[in-house]
mmCIF file of C-alpha atoms in Angstrom:
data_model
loop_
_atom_site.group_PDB
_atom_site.id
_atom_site.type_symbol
_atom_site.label_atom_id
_atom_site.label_comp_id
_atom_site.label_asym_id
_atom_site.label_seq_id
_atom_site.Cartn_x
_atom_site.Cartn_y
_atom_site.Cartn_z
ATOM 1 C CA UNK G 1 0.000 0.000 0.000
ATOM 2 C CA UNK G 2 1.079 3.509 -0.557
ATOM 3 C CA UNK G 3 0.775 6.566 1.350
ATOM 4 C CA UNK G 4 1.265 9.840 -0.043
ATOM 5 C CA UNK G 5 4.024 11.982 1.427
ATOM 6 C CA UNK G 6 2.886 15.459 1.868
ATOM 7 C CA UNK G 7 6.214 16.258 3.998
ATOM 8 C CA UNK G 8 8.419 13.962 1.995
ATOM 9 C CA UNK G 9 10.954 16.453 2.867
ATOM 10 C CA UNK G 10 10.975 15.777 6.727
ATOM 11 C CA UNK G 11 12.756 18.316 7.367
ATOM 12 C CA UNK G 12 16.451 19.238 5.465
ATOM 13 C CA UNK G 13 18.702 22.414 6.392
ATOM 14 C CA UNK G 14 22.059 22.345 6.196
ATOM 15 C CA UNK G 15 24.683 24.274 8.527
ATOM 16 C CA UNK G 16 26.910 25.454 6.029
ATOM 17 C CA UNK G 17 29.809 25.866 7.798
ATOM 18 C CA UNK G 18 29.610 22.316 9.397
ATOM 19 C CA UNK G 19 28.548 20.262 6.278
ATOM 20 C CA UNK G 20 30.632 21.412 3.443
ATOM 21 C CA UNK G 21 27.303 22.371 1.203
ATOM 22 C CA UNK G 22 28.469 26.282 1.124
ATOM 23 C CA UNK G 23 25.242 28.350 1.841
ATOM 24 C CA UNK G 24 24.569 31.626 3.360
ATOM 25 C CA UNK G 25 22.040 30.911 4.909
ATOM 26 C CA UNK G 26 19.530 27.096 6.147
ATOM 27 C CA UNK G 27 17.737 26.091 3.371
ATOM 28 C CA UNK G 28 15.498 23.182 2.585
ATOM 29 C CA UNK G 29 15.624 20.655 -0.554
ATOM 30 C CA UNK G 30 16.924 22.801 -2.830
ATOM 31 C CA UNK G 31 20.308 22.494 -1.386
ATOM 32 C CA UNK G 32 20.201 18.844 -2.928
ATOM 33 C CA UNK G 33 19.187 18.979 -6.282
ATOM 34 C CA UNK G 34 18.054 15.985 -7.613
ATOM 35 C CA UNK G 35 19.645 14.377 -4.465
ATOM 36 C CA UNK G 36 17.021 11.039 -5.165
ATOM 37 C CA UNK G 37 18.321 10.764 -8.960
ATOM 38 C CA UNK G 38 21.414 9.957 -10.648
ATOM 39 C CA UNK G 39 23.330 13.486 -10.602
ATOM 40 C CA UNK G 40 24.944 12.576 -14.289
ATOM 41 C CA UNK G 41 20.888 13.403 -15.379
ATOM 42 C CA UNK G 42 20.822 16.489 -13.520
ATOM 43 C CA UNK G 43 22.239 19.765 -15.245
ATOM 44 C CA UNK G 44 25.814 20.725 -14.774
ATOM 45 C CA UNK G 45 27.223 23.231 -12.485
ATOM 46 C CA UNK G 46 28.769 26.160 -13.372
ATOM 47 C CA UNK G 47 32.682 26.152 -13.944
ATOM 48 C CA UNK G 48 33.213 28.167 -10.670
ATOM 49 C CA UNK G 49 31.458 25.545 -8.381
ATOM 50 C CA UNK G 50 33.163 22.335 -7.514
ATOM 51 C CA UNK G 51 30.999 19.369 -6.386
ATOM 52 C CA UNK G 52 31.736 17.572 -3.250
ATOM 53 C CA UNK G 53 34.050 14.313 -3.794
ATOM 54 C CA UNK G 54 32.505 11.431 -4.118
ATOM 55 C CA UNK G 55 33.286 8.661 -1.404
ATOM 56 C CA UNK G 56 32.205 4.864 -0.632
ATOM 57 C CA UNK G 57 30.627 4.782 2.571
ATOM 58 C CA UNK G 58 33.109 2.200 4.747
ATOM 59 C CA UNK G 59 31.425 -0.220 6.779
ATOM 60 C CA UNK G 60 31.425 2.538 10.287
ATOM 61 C CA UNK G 61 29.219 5.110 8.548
ATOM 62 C CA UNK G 62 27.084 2.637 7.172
ATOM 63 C CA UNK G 63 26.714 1.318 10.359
ATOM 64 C CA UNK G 64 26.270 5.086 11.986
ATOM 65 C CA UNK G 65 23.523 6.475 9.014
ATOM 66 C CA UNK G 66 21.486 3.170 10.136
ATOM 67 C CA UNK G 67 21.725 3.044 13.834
ATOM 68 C CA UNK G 68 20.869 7.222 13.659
ATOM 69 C CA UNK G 69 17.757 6.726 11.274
ATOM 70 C CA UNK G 70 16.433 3.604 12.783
ATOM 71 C CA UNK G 71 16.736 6.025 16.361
ATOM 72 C CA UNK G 72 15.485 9.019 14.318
ATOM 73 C CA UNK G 73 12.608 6.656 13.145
ATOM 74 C CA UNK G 74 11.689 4.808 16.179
ATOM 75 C CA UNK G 75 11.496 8.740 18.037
ATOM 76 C CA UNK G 76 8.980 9.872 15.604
ATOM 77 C CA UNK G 77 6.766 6.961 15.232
ATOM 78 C CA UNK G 78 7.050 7.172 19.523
ATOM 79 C CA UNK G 79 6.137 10.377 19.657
ATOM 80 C CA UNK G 80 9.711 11.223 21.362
ATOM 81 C CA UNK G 81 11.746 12.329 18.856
ATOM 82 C CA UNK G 82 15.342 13.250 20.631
ATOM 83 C CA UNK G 83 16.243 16.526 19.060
ATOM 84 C CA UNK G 84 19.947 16.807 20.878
ATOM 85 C CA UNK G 85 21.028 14.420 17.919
ATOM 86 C CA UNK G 86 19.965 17.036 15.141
ATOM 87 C CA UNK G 87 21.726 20.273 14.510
ATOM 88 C CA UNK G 88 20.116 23.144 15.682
ATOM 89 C CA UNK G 89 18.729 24.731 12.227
ATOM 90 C CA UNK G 90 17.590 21.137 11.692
ATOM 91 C CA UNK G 91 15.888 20.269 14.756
ATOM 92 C CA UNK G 92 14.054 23.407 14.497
ATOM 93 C CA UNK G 93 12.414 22.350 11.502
ATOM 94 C CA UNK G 94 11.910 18.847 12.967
ATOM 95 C CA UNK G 95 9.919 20.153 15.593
ATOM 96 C CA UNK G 96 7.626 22.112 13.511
ATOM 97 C CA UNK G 97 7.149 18.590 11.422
ATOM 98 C CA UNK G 98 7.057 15.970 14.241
ATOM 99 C CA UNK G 99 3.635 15.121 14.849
ATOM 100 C CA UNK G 100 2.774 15.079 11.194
ATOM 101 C CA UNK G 101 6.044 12.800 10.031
ATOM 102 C CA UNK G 102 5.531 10.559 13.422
ATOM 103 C CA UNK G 103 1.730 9.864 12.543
ATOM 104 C CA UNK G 104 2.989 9.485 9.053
ATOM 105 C CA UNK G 105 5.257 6.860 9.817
ATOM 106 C CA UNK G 106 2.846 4.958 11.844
ATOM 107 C CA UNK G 107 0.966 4.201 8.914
ATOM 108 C CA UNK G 108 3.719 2.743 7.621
ATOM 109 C CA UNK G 109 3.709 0.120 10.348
ATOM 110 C CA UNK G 110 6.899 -1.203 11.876
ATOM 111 C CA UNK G 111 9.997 -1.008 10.657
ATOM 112 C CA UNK G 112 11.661 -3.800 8.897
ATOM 113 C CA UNK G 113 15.013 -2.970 7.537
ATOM 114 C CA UNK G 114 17.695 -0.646 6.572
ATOM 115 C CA UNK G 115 20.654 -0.810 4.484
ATOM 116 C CA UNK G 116 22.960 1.993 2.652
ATOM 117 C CA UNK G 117 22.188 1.671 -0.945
ATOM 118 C CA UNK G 118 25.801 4.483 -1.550
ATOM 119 C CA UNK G 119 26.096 8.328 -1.294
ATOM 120 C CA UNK G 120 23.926 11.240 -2.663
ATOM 121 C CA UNK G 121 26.057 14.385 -2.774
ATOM 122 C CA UNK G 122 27.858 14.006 0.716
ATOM 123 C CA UNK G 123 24.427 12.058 2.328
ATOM 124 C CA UNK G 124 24.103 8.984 2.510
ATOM 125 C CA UNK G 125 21.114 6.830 0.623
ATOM 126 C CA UNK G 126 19.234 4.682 2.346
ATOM 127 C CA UNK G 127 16.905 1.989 1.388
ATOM 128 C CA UNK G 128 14.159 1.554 4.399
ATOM 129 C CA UNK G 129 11.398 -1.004 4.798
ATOM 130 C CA UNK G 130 8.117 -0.741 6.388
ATOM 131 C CA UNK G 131 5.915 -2.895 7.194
ATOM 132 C CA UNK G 132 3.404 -1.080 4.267
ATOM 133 C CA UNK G 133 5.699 1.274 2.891
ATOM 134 C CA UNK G 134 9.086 0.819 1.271
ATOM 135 C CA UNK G 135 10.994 4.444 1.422
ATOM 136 C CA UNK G 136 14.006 6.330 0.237
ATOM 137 C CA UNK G 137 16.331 8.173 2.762
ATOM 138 C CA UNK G 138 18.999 10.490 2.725
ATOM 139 C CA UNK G 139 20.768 11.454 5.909
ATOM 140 C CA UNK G 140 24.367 13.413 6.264
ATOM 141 C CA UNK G 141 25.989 14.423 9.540
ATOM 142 C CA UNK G 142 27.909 17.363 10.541
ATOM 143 C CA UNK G 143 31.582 17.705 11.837
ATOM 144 C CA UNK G 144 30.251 17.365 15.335
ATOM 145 C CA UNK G 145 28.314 13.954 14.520
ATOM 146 C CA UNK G 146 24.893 15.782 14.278
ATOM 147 C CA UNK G 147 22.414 14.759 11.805
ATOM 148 C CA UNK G 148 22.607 17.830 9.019
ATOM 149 C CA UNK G 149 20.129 16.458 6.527
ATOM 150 C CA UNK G 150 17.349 14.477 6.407
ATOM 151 C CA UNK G 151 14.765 13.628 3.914
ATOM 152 C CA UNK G 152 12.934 10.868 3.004
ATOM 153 C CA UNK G 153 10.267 9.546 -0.122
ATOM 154 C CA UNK G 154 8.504 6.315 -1.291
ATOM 155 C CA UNK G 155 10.925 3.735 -2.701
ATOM 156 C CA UNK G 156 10.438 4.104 -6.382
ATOM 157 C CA UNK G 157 9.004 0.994 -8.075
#
């Protein structure tokens, strides 16, 4: 079964300073453009911008990006979403969201499984299982460890 995802940006700023995505200011999905599809599609940058180099996730993050989202997850769906391990600008935005994404998620069911499917422009890409949903994740961290990005959408077919 499907849901539709009204907020299937749960909630995505960046601290540019911390996460190497140069910004002036937070901003939402648009500092990931076309983070869910292959960036080759997407159009190229300008000369004067370089993009971020490209890295395989070792074994550690992997391990990190799923033992954060499956915390992250299990928070919302709870209804006690711990907001100490997003950054500031982020769990601002998370708050405002919460109750919407949690109740969301619960109609997902329980959660069945995660695994890192590679990298997305610094984040990494994660394939997660529902019970009724499957869904696509992306989720970076800052300097300090602090989740920096999040964002989520049903698994394409």
């Amino acid at each position: 079964m499907k849901f539709p995802i009204a907020t299937a940006v749960a909630a995505l700023t960046m601290a540019a300073a911390t996460t190497g995505f140069a910004q002036s200011q937070p901003s939402a999905a648009a500092t990931l453009p076309d983070a869910f599809d292959n960036p080759a599609s997407s159009a190229a940058a300008p000369p004067t911008q370089t993009a971020p180099a490209a890295r395989t996730p070792s074994a550690t993050d992997s391990r990190r990006s799923i033992a954060a989202l499956r915390t992250v997850i299990a928070g919302f769906q709870s209804g006690n979403v711990d907001y100490d391990l997003f950054t500031e600008d982020l769990a601002s935005q998370v708050r405002e969201q919460a109750d919407t994404i949690g109740s969301l998620l619960n109609q997902f069911g329980p959660l069945q499984g995660a695994r890192v499917l590679g990298q997305e422009q610094g984040a990494d890409k994660l394939d997660v299982s529902f019970e009724k949903q499957k869904t696509e994740w992306l989720i970076a961290f800052n300097e300090d460890g602090k989740i920096a990005v999040l964002l989520f959408r049903p698994a394409e077919d």
